[in-house]
mmCIF file of C-alpha atoms in Angstrom:
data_model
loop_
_atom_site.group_PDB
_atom_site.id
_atom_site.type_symbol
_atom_site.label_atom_id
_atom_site.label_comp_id
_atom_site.label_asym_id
_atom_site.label_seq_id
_atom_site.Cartn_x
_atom_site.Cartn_y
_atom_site.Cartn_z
ATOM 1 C CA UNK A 165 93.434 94.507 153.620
ATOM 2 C CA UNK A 166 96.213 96.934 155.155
ATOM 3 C CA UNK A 167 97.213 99.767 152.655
ATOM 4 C CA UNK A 168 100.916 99.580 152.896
ATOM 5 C CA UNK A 169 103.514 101.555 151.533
ATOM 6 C CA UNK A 170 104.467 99.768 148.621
ATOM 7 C CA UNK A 171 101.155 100.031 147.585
ATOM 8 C CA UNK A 172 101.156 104.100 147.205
ATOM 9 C CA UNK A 173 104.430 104.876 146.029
ATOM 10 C CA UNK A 174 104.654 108.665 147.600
ATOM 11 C CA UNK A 175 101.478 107.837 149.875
ATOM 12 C CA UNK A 176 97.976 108.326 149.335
ATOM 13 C CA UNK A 177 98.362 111.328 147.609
ATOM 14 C CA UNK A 178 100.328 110.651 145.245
ATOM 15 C CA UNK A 179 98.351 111.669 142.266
ATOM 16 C CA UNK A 180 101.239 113.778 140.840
ATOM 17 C CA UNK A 181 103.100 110.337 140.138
ATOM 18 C CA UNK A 182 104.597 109.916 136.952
ATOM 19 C CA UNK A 183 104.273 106.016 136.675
ATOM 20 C CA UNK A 184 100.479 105.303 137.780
ATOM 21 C CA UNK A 185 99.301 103.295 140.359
ATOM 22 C CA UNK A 186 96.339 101.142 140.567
ATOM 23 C CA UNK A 187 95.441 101.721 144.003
ATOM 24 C CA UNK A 188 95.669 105.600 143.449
ATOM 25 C CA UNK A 189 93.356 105.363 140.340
ATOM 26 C CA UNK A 190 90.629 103.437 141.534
ATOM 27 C CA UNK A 191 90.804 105.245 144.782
ATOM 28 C CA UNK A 192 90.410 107.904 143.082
ATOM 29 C CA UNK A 193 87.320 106.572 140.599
ATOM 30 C CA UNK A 194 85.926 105.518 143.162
ATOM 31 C CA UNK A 195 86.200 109.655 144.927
ATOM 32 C CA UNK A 196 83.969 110.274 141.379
ATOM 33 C CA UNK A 197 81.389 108.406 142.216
ATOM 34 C CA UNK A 198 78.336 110.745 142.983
ATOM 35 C CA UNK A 199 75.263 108.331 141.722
ATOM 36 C CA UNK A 200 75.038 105.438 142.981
ATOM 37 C CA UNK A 201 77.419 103.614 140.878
ATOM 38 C CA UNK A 202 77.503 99.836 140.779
ATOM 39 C CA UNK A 203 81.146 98.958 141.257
ATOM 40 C CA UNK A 204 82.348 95.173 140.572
ATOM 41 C CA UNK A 205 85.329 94.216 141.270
ATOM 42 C CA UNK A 206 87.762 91.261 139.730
ATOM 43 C CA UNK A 207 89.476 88.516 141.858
ATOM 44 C CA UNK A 208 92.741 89.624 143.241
ATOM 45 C CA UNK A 209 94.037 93.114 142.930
ATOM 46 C CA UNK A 210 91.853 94.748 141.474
ATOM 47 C CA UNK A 211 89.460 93.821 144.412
ATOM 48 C CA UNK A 212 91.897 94.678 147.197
ATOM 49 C CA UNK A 213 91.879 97.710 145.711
ATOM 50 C CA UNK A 214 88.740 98.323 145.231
ATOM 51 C CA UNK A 215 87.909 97.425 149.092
ATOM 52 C CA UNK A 216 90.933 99.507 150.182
ATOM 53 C CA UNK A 217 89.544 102.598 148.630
ATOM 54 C CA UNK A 218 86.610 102.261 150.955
ATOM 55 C CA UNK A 219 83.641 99.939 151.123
ATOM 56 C CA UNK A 220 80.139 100.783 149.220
ATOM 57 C CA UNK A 221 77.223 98.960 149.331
ATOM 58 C CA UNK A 222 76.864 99.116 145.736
ATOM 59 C CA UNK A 223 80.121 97.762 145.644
ATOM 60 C CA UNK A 224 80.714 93.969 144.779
ATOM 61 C CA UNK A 225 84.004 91.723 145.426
ATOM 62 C CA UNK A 226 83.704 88.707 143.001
ATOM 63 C CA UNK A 227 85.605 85.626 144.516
ATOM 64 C CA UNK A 228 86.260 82.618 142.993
ATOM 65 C CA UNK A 229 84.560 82.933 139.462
ATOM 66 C CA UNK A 230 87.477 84.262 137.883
ATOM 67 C CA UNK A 231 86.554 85.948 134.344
ATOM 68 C CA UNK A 232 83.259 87.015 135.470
ATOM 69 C CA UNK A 233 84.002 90.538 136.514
ATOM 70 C CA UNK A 234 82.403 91.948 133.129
ATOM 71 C CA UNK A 235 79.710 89.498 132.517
ATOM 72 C CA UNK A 236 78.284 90.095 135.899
ATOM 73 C CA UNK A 237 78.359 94.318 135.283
ATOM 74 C CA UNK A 238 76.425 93.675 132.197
ATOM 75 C CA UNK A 239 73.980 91.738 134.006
ATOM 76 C CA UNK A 240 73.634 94.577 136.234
ATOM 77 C CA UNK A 241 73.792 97.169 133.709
ATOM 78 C CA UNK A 242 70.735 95.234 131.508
ATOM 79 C CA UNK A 243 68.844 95.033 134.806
ATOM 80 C CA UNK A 244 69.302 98.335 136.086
ATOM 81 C CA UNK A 245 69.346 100.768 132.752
ATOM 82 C CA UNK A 246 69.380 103.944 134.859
ATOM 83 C CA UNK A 247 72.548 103.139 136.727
ATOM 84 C CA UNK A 248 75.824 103.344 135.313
ATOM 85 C CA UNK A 249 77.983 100.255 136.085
ATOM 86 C CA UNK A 250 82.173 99.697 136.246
ATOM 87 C CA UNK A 251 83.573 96.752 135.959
ATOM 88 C CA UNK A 252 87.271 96.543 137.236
ATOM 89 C CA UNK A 253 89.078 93.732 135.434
ATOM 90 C CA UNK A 254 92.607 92.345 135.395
ATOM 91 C CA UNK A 255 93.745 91.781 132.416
ATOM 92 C CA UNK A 256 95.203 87.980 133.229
ATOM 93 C CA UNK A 257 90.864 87.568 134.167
ATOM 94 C CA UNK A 258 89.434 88.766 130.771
ATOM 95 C CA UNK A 259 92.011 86.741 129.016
ATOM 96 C CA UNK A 260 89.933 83.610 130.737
ATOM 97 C CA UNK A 261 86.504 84.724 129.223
ATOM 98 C CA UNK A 262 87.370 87.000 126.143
ATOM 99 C CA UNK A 263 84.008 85.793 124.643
ATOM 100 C CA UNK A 264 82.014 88.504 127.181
ATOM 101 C CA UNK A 265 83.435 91.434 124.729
ATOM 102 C CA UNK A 266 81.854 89.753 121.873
ATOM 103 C CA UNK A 267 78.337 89.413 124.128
ATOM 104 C CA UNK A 268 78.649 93.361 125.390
ATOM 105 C CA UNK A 269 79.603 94.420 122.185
ATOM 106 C CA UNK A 270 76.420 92.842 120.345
ATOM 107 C CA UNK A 271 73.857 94.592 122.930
ATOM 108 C CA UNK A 272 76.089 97.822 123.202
ATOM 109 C CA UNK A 273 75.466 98.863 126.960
ATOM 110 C CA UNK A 274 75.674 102.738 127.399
ATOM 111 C CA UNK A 275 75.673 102.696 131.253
ATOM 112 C CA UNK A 276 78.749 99.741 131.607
ATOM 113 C CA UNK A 277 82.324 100.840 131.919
ATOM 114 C CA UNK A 278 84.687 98.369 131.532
ATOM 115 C CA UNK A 279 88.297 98.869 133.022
ATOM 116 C CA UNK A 280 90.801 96.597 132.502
ATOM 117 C CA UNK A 281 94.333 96.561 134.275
ATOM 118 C CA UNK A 282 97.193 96.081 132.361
ATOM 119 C CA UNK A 283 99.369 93.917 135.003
ATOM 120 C CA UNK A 284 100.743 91.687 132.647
ATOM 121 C CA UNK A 285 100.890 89.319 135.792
ATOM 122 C CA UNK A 286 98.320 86.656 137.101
ATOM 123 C CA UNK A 287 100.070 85.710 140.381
ATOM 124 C CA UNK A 288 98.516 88.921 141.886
ATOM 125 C CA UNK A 289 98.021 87.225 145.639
ATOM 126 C CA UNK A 290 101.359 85.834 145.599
ATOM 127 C CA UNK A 291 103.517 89.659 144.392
ATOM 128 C CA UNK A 292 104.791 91.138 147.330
ATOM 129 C CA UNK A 293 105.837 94.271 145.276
ATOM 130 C CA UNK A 294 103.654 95.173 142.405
ATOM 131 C CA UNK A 295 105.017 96.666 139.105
ATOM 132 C CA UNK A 296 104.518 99.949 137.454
ATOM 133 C CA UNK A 297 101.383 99.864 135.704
ATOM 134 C CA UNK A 298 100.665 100.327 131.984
ATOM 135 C CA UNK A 299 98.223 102.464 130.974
ATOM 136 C CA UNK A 300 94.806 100.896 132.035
ATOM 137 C CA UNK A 301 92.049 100.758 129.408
ATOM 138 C CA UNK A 302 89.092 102.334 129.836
ATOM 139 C CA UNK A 303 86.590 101.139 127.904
ATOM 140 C CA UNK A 304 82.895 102.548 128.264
ATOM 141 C CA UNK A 305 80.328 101.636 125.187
ATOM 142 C CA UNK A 306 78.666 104.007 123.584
ATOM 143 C CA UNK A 307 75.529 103.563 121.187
ATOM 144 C CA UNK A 308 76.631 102.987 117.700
ATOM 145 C CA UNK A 309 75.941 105.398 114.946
ATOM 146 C CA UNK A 310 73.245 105.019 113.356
ATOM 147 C CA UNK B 16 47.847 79.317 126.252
ATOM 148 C CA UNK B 17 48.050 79.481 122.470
ATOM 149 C CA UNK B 18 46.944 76.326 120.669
ATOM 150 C CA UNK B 19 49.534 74.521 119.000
ATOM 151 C CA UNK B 20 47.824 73.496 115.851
ATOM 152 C CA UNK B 21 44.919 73.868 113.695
ATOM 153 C CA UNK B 22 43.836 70.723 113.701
ATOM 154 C CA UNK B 23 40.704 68.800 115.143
ATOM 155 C CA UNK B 24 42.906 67.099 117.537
ATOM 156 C CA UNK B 25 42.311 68.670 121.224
ATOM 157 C CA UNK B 26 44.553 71.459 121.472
ATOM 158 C CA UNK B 27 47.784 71.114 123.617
ATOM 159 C CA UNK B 28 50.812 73.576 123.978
ATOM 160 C CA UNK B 29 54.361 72.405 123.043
ATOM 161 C CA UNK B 30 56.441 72.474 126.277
ATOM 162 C CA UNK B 31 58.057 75.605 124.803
ATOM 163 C CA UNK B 32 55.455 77.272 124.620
ATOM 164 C CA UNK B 33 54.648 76.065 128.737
ATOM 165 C CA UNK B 34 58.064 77.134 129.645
ATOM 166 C CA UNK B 35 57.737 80.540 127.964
ATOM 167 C CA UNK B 36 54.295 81.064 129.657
ATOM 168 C CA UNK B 37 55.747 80.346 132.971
ATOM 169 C CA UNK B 38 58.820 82.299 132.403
ATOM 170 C CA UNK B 39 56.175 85.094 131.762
ATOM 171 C CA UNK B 40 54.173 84.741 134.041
ATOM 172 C CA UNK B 41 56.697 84.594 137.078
ATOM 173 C CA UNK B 42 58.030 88.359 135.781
ATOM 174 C CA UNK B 43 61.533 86.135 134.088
ATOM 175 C CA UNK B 44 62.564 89.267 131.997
ATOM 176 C CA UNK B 45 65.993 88.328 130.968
ATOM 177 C CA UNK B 46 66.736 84.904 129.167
ATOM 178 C CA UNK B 47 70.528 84.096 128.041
ATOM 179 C CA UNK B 48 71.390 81.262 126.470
ATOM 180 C CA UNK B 49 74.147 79.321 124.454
ATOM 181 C CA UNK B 50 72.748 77.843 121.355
ATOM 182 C CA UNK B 51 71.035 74.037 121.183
ATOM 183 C CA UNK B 52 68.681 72.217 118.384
ATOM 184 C CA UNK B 53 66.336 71.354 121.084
ATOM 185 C CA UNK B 54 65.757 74.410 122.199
ATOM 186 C CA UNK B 55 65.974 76.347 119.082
ATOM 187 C CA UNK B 56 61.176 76.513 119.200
ATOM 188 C CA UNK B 57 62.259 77.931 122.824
ATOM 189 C CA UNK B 58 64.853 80.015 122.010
ATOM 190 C CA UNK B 59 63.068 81.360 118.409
ATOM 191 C CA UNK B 60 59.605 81.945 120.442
ATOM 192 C CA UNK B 61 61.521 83.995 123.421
ATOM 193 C CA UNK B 62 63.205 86.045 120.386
ATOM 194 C CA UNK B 63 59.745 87.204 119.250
ATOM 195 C CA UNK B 64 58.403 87.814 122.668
ATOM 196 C CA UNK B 65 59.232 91.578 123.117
ATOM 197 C CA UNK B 66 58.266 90.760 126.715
ATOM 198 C CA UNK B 67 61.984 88.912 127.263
ATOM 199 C CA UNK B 68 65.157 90.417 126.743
ATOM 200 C CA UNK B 69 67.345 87.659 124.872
ATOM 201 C CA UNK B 70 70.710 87.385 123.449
ATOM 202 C CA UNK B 71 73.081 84.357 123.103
ATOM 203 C CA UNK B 72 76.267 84.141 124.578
ATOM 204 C CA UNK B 73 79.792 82.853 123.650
ATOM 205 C CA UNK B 74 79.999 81.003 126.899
ATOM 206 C CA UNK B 75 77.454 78.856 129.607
ATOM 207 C CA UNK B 76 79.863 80.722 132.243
ATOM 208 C CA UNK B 77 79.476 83.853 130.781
ATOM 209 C CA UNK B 78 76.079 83.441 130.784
ATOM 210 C CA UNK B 79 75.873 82.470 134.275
ATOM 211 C CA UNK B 80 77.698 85.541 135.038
ATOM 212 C CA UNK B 81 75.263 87.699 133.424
ATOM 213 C CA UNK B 82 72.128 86.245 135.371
ATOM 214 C CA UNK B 83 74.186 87.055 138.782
ATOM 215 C CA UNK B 84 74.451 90.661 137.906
ATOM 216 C CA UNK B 85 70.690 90.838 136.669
ATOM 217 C CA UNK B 86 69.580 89.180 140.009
ATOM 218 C CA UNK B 87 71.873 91.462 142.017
ATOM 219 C CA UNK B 88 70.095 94.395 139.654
ATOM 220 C CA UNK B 89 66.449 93.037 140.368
ATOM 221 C CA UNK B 90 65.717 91.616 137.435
ATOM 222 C CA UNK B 91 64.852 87.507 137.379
ATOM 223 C CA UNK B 92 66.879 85.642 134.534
ATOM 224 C CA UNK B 93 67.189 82.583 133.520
ATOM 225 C CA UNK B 94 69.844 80.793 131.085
ATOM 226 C CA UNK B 95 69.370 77.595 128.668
ATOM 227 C CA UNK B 96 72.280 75.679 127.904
ATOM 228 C CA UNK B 97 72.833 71.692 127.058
ATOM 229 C CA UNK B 98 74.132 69.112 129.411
ATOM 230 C CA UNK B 99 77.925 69.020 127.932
ATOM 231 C CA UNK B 100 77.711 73.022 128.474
ATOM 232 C CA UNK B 101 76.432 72.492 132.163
ATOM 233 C CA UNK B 102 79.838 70.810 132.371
ATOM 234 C CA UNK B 103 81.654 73.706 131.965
ATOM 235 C CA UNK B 104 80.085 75.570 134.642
ATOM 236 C CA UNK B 105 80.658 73.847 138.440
ATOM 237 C CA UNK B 106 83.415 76.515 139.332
ATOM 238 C CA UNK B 107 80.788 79.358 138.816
ATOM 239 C CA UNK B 108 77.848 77.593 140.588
ATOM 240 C CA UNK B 109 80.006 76.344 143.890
ATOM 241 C CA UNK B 110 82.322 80.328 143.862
ATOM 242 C CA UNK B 111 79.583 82.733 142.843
ATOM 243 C CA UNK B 112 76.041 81.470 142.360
ATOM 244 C CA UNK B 113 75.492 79.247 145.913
ATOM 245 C CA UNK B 114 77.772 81.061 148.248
ATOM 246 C CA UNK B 115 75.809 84.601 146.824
ATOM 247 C CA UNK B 116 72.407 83.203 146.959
ATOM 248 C CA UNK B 117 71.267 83.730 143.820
ATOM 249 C CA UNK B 118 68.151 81.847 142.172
ATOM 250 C CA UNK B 119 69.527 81.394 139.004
ATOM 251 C CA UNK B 120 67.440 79.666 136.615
ATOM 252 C CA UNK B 121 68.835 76.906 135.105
ATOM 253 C CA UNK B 122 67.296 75.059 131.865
ATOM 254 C CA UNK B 123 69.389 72.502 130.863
ATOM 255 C CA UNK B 124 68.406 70.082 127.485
ATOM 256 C CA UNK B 125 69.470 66.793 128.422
ATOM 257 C CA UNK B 126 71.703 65.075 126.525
ATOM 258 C CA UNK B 127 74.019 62.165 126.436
ATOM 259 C CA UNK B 128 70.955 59.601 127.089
ATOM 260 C CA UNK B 129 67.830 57.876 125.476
ATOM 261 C CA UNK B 130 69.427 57.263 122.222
ATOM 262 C CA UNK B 131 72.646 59.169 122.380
ATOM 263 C CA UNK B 132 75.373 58.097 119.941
ATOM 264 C CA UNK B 133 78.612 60.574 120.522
ATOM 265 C CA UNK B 134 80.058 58.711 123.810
ATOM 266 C CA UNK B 135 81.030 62.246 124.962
ATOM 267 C CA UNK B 136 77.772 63.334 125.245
ATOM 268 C CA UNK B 137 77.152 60.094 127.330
ATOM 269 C CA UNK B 138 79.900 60.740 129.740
ATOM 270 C CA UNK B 139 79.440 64.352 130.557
ATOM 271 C CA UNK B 140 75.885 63.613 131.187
ATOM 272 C CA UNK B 141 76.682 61.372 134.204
ATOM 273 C CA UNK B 142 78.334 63.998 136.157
ATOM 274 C CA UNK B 143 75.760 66.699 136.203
ATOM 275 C CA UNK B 144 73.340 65.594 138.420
ATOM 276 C CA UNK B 145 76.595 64.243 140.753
ATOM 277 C CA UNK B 146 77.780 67.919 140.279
ATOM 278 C CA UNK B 147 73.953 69.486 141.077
ATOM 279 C CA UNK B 148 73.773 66.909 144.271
ATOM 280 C CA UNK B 149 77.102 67.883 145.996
ATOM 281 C CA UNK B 150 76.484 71.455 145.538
ATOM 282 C CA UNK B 151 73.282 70.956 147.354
ATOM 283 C CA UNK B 152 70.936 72.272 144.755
ATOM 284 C CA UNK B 153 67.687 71.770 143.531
ATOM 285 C CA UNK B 154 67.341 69.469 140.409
ATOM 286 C CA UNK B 155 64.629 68.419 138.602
ATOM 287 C CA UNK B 156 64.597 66.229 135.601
ATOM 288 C CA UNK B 157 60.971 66.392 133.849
ATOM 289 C CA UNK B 158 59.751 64.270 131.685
ATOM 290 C CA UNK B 159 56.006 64.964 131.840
ATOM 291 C CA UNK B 160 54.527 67.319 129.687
ATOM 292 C CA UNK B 161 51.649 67.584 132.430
ATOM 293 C CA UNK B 162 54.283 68.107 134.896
ATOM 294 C CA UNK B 163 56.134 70.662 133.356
ATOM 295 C CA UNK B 164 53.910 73.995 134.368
ATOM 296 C CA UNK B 165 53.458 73.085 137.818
ATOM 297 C CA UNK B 166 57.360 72.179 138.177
ATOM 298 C CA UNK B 167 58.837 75.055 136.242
ATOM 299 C CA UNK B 168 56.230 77.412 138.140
ATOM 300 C CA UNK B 169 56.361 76.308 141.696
ATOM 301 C CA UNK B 170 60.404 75.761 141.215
ATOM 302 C CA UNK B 171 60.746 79.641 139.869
ATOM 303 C CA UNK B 172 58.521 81.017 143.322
ATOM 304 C CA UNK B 173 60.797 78.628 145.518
ATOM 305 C CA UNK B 174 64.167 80.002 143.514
ATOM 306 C CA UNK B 175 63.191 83.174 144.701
ATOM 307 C CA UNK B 176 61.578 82.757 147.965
ATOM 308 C CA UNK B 177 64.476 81.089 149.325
ATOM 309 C CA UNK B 178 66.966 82.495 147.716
ATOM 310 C CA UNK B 179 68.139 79.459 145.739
ATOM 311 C CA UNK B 180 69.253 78.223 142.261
ATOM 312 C CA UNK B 181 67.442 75.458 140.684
ATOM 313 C CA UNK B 182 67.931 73.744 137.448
ATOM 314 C CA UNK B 183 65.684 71.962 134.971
ATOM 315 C CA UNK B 184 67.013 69.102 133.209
ATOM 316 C CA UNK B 185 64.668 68.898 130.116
ATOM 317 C CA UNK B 186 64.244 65.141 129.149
ATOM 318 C CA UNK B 187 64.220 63.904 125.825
ATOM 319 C CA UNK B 188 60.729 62.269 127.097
ATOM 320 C CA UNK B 189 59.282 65.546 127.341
ATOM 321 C CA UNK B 190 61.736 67.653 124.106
ATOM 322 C CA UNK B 191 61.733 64.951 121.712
ATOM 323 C CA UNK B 192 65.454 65.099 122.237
ATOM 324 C CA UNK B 193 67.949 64.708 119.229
ATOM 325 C CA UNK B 194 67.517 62.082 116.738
ATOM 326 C CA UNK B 195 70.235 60.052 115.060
ATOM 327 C CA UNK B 196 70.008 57.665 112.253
ATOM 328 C CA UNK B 197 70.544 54.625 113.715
#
């Protein structure tokens, strides 16, 4: 994918911006990364975005099985305890398998991070000019108390 | 394997108890599964195995997603479901489990034949094994209990060998299936 302009408002640096951009936050998540992270990304956007801010091998684009961002993270996260895990998620996906927060929430992961992009729009291929984003949540679990 | 009963009568495992040996013994760490009566023995026995990590899920495709990661992770997993719950899971088999070469496996209990009353059931059963053919994926229905460790076994070493998913249908010949009052 070609970065464009309309997808850095102010170019790639604009991390002074006062309406946040996905492509400048998970370029810039992805600048954090220091360990190895395992990195899967959600059909659409938050893929493109994901493979725009440059290509990991512990990266992995999930085509096709829409909803599965998060339940494939955890899969990785249960298999792998020692690495931390991100899932990047559109909201419009995790509408179409709401269930998997029931699942991560019963087991409690502490290495998964779940974000999930508030776009409030599913046609993400089709947008030629994406809207300001609301706040994403991030949503990593911790262990609960005891 | 464990005897199945204290009886006189020559001791012979329940095909639970042949699956979960096999699971074991093939290094199958991770078991998901959506609920079923005909599993439940399965299901309880994996529970008390601290040698599995279990946990149900709210979803066959959720589950499904889960043994991709795991795979991806280096752990083998399987998943348990019931043939109407294999219906709801084509689009993640033919977008994310064949295209990414994962050996998923697949247990399914058979339903919707030998004595099946809710038409449903009936219907739903006659597209899996359509849905498992044009996918191009090994399928095996057993029926044997003497079959059942060499399929399960041998089908696990090729899953992973090659790469591949492969999915046990588990007959009511070989579960006992679900019984109805006529």
């Amino acid at each position: 994918m070609s970065i464009t302009a309309h997808n850095v408002p102010g170019g790639g640096a604009a991390h002074n911006a006062k309406v946040m951009n996905r492509f400048a936050l998970t370029k810039r998540l992805v600048g954090q990364l220091k360990h190895g992270e395992a990195v899967i990304g959600g059909i659409g956007n938050a893929n493109f975005d994901l493979w725009a801010s440059g290509q990991r091998p512990q990266n992995f684009y999930m085509l096709g099985s829409m909803g599965l961002t998060i339940p494939i993270a955890f899969g990785v996260a249960i298999a792998q305890p020692q690495r931390h895990v991100i899932a990047l998620e559109g909201d419009g996906s995790l509408l179409m398998q709401l269930g998997c927060l029931a699942t991560v929430a019963m087991r409690s992961p502490k290495n998964l991070t779940m974000v999930v992009w508030i776009t409030a729009s599913i046609k993400s291929p089709a947008r030629s000019r994406p809207r300001a984003l609301r706040p994403p949540i991030w949503w990593r679990w911790r262990a609960a108390p005891a | 394997m464990a005897a199945s009963s204290q009886t006189d009568a020559p001791a012979r495992a329940g095909w639970h108890e042949i699956v979960l040996d096999t699971l074991k013994s093939n290094n199958v760490k991770l078991v998901v599964y959506v609920p079923d009566r005909v599993f439940t023995p399965l299901i309880k026995a994996i529970h008390a195995d601290p040698f599995f990590t279990t946990f149900v899920c709210t979803r066959e495709e959720e589950a499904i997603g889960i043994v991709t990661g795991a795979w991806m992770g280096g752990m083998r997993a399987a998943v348990l479901m019931q043939t109407s719950g294999f219906a709801t899971i084509p689009n993640a088999l033919a977008s994310l489990v064949v295209p990414s070469q994962i050996p998923a496996l697949i247990f399914v209990s058979e339903r919707g034949t030998l004595g099946e009353f809710n038409l449903g059931q009936a219907m739903v059963c006659k597209t899996m094994r359509p849905v498992l053919d044009s996918l191009g994926m090994e399928t095996h229905t057993i029926t044997r209990h003497d079959e059942l460790a060499f399929i399960v076994d041998r089908s696990i070493k090729q899953a992973v060998a090659t790469q591949a998913p492969v999915t046990f249908i588990l007959s009511p010949l070989l579960t006992g299936g679900k019984v109805f009052a006529a």
